[in-house]
Coordinates of C-alpha atoms and ligand atoms in Angstrom, one line a residue:
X1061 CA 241.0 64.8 -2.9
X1062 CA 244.6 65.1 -5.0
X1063 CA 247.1 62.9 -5.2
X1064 CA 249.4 64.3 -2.6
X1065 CA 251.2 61.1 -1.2
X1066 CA 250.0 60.3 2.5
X1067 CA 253.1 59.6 4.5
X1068 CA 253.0 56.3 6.0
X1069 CA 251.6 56.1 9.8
X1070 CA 254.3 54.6 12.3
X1071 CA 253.9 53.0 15.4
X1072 CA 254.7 54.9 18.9
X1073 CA 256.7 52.2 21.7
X1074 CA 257.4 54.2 24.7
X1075 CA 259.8 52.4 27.3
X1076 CA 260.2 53.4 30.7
X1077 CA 259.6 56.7 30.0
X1078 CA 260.0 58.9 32.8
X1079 CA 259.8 63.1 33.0
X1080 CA 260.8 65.1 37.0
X1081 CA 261.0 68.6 35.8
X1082 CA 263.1 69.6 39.1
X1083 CA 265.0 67.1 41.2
X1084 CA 263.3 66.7 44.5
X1085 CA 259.6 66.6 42.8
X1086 CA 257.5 64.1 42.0
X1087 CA 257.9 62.7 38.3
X1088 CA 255.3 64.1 36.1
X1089 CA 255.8 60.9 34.1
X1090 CA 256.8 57.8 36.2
X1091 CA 258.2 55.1 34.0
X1092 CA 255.4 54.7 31.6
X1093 CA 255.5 51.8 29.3
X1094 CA 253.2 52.3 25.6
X1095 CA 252.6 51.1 22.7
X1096 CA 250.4 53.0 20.1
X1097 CA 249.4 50.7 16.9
X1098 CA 250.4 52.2 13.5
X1099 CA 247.5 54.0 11.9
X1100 CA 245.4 54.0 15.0
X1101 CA 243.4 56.8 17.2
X1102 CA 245.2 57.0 20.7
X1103 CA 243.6 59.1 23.2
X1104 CA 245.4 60.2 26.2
X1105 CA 243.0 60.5 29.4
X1106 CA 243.0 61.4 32.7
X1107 CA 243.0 64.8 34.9
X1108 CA 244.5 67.6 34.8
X1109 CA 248.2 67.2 36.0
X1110 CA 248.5 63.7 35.4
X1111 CA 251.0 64.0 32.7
X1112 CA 249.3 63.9 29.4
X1113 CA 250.8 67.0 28.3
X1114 CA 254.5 66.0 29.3
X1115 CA 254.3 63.0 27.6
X1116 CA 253.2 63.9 24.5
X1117 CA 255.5 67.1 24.5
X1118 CA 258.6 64.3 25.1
X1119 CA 256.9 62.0 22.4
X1120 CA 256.9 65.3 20.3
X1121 CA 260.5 66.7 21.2
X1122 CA 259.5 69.7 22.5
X1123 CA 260.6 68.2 26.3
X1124 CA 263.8 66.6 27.3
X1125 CA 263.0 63.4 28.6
X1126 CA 264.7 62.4 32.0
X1127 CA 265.0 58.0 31.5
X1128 CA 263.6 55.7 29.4
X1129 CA 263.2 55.8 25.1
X1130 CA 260.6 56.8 22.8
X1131 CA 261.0 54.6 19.5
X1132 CA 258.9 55.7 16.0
X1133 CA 258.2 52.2 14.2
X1134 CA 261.0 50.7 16.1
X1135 CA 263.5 53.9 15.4
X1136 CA 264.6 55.2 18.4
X1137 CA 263.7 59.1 18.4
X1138 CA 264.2 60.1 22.1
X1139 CA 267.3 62.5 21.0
X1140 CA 266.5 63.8 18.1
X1141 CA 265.3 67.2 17.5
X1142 CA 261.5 67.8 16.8
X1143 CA 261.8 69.0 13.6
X1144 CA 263.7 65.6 12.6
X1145 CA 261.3 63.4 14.5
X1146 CA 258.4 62.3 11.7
X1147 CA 255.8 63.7 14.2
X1148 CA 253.6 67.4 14.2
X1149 CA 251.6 69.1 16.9
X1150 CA 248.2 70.3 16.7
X1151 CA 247.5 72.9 19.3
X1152 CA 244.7 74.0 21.7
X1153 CA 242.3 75.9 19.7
X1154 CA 244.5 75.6 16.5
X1155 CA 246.7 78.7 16.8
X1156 CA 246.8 80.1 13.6
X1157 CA 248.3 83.1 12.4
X1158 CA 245.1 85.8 12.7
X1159 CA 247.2 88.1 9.9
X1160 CA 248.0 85.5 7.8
X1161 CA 245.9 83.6 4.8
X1162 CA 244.9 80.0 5.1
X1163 CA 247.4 79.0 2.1
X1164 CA 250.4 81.2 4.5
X1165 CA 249.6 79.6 7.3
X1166 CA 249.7 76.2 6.0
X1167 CA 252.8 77.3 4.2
X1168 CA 254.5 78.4 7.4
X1169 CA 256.5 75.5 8.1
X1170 CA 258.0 75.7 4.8
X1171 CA 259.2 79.0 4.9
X1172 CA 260.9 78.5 7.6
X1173 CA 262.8 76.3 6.3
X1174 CA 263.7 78.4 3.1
X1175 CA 261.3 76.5 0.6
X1176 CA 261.2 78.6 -2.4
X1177 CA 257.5 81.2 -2.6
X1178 CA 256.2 79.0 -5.5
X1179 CA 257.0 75.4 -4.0
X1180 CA 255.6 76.1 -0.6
X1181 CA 252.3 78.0 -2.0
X1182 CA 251.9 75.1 -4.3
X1183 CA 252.2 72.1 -1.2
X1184 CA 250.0 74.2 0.7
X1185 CA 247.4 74.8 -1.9
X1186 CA 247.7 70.7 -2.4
X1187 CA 247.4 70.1 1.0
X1188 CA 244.0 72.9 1.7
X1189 CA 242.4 70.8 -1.2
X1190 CA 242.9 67.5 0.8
X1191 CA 241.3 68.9 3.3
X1192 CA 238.8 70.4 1.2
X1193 CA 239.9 74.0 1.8
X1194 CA 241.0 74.6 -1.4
X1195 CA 238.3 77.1 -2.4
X1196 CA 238.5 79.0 0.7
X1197 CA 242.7 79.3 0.6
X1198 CA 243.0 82.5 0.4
X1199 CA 240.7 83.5 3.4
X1200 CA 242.2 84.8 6.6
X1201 CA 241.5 82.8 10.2
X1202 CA 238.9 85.0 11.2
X1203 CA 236.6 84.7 7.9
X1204 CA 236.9 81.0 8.3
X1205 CA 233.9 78.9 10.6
X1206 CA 235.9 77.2 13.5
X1207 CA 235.5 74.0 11.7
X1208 CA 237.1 75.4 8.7
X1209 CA 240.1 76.6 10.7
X1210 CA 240.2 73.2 11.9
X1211 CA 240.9 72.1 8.4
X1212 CA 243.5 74.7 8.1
X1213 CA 245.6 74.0 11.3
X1214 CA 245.3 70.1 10.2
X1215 CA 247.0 70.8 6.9
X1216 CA 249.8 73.1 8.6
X1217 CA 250.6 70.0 10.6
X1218 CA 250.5 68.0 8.0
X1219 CA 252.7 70.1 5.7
X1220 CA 255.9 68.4 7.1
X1221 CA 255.0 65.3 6.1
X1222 CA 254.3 63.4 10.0
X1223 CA 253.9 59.8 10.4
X1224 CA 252.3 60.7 13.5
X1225 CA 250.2 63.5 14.5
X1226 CA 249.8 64.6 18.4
X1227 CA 247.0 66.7 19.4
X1228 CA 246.9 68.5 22.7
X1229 CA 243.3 68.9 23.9
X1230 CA 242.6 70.6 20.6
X1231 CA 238.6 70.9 21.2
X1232 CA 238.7 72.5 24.4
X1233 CA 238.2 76.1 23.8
X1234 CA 235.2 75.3 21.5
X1235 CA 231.9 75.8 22.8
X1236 CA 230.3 72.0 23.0
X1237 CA 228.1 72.2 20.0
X1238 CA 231.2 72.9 17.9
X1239 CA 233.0 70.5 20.1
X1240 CA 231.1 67.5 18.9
X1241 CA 231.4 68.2 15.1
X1242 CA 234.8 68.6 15.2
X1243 CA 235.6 65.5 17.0
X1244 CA 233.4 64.2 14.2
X1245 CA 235.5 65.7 11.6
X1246 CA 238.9 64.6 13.1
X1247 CA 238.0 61.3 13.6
X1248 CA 237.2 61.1 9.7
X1249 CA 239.9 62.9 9.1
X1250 CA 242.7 60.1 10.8
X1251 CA 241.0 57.5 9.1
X1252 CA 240.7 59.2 5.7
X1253 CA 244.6 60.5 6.0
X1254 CA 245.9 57.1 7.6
X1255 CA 247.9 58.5 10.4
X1256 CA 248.7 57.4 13.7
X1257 CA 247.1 60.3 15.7
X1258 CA 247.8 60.6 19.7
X1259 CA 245.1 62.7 21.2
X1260 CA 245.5 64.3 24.8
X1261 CA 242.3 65.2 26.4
X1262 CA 240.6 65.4 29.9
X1263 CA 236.7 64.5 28.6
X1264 CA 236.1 61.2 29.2
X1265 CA 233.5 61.2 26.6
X1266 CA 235.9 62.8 24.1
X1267 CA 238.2 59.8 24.6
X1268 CA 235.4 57.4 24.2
X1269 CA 234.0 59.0 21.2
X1270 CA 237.5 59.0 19.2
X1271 CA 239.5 56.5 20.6
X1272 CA 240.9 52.7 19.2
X1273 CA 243.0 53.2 21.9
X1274 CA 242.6 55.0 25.6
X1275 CA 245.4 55.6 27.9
X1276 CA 243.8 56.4 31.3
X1277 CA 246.6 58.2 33.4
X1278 CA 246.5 59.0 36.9
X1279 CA 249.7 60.4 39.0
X1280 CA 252.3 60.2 36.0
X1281 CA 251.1 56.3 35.3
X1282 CA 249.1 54.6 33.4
X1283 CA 246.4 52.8 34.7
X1284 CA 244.4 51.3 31.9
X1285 CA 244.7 50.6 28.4
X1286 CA 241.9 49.3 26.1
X1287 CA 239.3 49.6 23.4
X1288 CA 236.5 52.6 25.5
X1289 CA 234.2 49.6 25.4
X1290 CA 236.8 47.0 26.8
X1291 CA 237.8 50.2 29.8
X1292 CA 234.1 51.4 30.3
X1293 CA 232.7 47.7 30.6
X1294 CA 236.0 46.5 32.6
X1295 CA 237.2 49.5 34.6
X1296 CA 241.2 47.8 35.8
X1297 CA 240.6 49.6 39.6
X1298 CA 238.7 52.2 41.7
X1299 CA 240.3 55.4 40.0
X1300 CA 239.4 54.7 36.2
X1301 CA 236.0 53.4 37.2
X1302 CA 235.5 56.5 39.2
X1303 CA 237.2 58.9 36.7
X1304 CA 234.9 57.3 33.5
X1305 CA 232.0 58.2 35.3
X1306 CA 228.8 56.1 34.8
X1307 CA 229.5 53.7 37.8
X1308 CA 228.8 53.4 41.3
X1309 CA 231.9 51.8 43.4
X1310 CA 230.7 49.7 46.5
X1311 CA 233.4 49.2 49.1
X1312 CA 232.5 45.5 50.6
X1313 CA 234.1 43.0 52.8
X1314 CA 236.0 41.4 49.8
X1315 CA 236.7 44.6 48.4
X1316 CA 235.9 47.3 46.0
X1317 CA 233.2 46.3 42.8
X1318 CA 232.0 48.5 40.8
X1319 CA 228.2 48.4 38.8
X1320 CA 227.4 50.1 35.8
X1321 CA 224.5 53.0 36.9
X1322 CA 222.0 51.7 33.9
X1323 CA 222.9 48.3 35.3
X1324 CA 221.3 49.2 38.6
X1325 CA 218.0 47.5 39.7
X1326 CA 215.7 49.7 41.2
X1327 CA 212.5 49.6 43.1
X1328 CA 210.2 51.1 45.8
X1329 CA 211.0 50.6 49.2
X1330 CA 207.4 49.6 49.6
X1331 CA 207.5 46.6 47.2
X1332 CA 207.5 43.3 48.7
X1333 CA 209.9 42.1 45.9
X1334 CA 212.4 45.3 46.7
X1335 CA 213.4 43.1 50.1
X1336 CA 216.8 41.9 50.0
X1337 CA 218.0 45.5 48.3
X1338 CA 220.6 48.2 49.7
X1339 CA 217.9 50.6 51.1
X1340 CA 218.6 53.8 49.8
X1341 CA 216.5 57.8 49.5
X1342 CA 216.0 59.3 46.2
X1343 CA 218.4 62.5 46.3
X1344 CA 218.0 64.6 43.2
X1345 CA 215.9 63.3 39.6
X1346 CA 217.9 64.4 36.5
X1347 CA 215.9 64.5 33.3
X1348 CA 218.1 64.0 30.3
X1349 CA 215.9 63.0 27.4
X1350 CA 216.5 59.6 26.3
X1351 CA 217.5 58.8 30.0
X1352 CA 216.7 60.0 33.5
X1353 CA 219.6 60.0 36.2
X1354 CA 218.6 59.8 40.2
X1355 CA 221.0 60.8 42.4
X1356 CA 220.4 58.0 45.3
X1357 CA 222.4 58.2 49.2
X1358 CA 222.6 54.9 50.7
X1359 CA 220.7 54.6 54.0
X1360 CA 223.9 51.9 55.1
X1361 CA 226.1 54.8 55.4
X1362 CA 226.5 58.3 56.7
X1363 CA 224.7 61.1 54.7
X1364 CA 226.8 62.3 51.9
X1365 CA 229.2 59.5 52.2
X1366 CA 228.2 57.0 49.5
X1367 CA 226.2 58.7 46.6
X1368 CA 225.0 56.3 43.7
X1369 CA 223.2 57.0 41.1
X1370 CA 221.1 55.4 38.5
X1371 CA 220.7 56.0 35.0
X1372 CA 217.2 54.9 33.8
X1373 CA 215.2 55.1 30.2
X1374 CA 212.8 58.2 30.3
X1375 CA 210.1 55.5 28.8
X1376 CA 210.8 52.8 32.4
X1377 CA 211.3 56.1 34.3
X1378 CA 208.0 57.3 33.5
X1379 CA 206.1 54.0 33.5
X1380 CA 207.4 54.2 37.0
X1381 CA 208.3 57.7 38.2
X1382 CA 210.7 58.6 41.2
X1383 CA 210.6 61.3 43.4
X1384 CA 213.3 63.2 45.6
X1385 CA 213.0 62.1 49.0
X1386 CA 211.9 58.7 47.8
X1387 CA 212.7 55.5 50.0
X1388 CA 213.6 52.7 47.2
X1389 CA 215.8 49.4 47.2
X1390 CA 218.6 48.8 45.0
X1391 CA 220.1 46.0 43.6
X1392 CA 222.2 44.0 40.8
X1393 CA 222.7 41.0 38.8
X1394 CA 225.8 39.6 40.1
X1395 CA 227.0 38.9 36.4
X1396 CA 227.3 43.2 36.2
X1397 CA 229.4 43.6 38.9
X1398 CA 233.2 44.1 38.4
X1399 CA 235.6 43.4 40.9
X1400 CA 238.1 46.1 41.4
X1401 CA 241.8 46.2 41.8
X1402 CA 241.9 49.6 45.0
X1403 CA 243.5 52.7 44.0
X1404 CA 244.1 54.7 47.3
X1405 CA 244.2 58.0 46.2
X1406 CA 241.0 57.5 44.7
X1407 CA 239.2 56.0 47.8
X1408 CA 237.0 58.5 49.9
X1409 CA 239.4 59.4 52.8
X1410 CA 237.3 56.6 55.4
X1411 CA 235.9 54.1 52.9
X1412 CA 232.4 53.2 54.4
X1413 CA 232.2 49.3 53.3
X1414 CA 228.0 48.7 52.6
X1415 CA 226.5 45.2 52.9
X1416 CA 225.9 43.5 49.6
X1417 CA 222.5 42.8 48.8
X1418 CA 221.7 40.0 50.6
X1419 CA 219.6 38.6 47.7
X1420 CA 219.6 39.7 44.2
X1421 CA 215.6 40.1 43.2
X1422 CA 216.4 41.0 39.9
X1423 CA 213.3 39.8 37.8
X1424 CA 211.2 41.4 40.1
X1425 CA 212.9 45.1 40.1
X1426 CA 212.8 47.3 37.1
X1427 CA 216.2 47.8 35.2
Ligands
ADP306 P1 248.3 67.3 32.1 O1 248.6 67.6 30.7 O2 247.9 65.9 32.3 O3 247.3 68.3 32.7 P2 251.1 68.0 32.6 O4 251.8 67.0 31.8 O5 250.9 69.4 32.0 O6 249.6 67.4 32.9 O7 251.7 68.2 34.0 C1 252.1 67.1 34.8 C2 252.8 67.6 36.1 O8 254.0 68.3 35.7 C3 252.0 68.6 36.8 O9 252.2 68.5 38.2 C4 252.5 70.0 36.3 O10 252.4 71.0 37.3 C5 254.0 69.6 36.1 N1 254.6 70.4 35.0 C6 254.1 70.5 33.8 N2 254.9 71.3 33.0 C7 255.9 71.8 33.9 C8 257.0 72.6 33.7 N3 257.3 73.2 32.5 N4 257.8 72.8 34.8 C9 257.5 72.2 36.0 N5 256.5 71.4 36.2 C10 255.7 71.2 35.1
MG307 MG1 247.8 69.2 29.5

């Protein structure tokens, strides 16, 4: 590390921020409302076509925006041109210059903007040692290990000097081993630098692994903002417990909860203390390592219809093994179940409600 100055993070407030690319079309971004803490990780999650993209490009100035403002620590940016913005974009797979060297490609910028040869080798050698490059500068992208160029396409965005850095699903062309180190390395990298970094992705589990902050979008709106332990443990509504993954929604008479799977009770169908239980068949047995994941269909509702599963420790799973085809009961301590506020378009199209466990035998069934 050198003594290049870090610029000083800023806060993203996004008001009623609305994108329709063609009139007559749904709004890829329907009057979303935001605000990103200074110096924090913000993730932005949800499926494709929800309107991550869009709203970043806007936040970045590389989209018009069609209503509403986009204010950088309380300076309101929405009309400004990107280059005059205080933010930088770091691409999909990094998109670097193959023909150019690290130090030109972090340079880039620079040039562009007529920075003398001298002056804008010297701020990009500055900034490759930050990111401990410094040794490598003169290497081109393809000598360089994807984590290295990583490094590289983080100090060409920070060459202009951003108070806030926006990533567009950056890890997604790496294979997963790669994947997961570089997450690592970006994660250390916002805290070490100090920026506010906003961070579009579709992976749930990227999100969660990154994240202060996770914006789960759905349709062009938001539907949840929180902490990933705050959203995993206290899904808002059907679509973001659905989308997270790792919980089973039960449609009831009072309407939709939703149960962690390694919150699910479990026992055989031929134990007296299962009574009480949904009465489900063992569908598919997952080993994973440190857990094992049954895929269950509840016997309550049509085949195919309802699938649950539950995630289980290898060491209960194997005290007490399961097999496909299996008759078993299922249950849960009421204190794990979360009411739900109902998302239609994330509702099976003929929602099958199931009878709650009449009793909940929890001491007795295996966890
Ligand atoms: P995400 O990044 O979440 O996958 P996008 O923001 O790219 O979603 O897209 C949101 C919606 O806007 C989608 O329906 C997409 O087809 C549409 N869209 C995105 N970019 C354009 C564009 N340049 N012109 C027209 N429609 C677009
Ligand atoms: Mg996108």
């Amino acid at each position: 590390m050198n003594a290049v100055a870090a610029p000083p993070p800023a806060a993203v407030e996004i008001v009623a921020l609305s994108k329709r690319y063609a009139a007559g079309t749904p709004a890829a971004v329907d009057r979303i409302d935001l605000r990103i803490a200074s110096g924090s990780y913000c993730c932005l999650l949800g499926p494709s076509g929800c309107g991550k993209s869009t709203t970043l490009r806007m936040i970045a100035g590389h989209e018009s925006v069609t209503s509403g403002d986009i204010l950088l620590d309380n300076r309101n940016i929405t009309n400004l041109p990107a280059a005059a913005r205080g933010t930088a974009m770091m691409f999909q797979s990094f998109a670097l210059f193959p023909h150019l060297s690290a130090t030109d490609n972090v340079a880039f910028s620079l040039k562009m903007k007529g920075v003398g040869k001298a002056e804008r080798q010297k701020r990009a050698r500055d900034l490759l040692d930050r990111v401990a490059m410094g040794h490598l500068a003169e290497r081109k992208p393809g000598e360089l290990s994807g984590g290295q160029q990583q490094r590289v396409a983080l100090a060409r965005a920070l060459i202009t000097e951003p108070r806030v850095l926006l990533l567009d699903e950056p890890l997604s062309a790496l294979d997963p081993f790669l994947r997961i180190q570089m997450r690592a390395e970006l994660r250390r990298w916002q805290k070490e630098l100090g920026l506010t970094f906003v961070h579009v992705t579709h992976s749930q589990e990227e999100a969660m692994a990154l994240a202060d902050t996770m914006v789960v979008m759905n349709h062009g709106v938001i539907e949840q903002v929180g902490s990933p332990h705050q959203i995993y443990n206290h899904p808002a509504n059907e679509f973001v417990a659905r989308f997270m993954g790792g919980h089973n929604v039960f449609d009831t008479s009072t309407g939709p909860i939703a149960v962690r799977n390694d919150h699910m009770r479990i026992a055989p169908a031929s134990d007296g203390a299962a009574s009480g239980g949904l009465a489900a068949t063992v569908t598919d047995v997952e080993y994973q390592g440190t857990y094992v994941l049954l895929g269950l269909a509840l016997q309550a509702t049509p085949p195919g219809r309802q699938n649950v599963s539950v995630l289980m420790g290898e060491a209960a799973f194997l005290a007490r093994p399961y097999a496909q085809g299996q008759a078993v009961s299922l249950a849960w301590a009421e204190a794990d179940a979360r009411a739900l506020a109902t998302t239609p378009q994330a509702s099976p199209p003929h929602p099958i409600p199931v009878p709650l466990p009449a009793t909940f035998h929890t001491e007795a069934l295996s966890s």
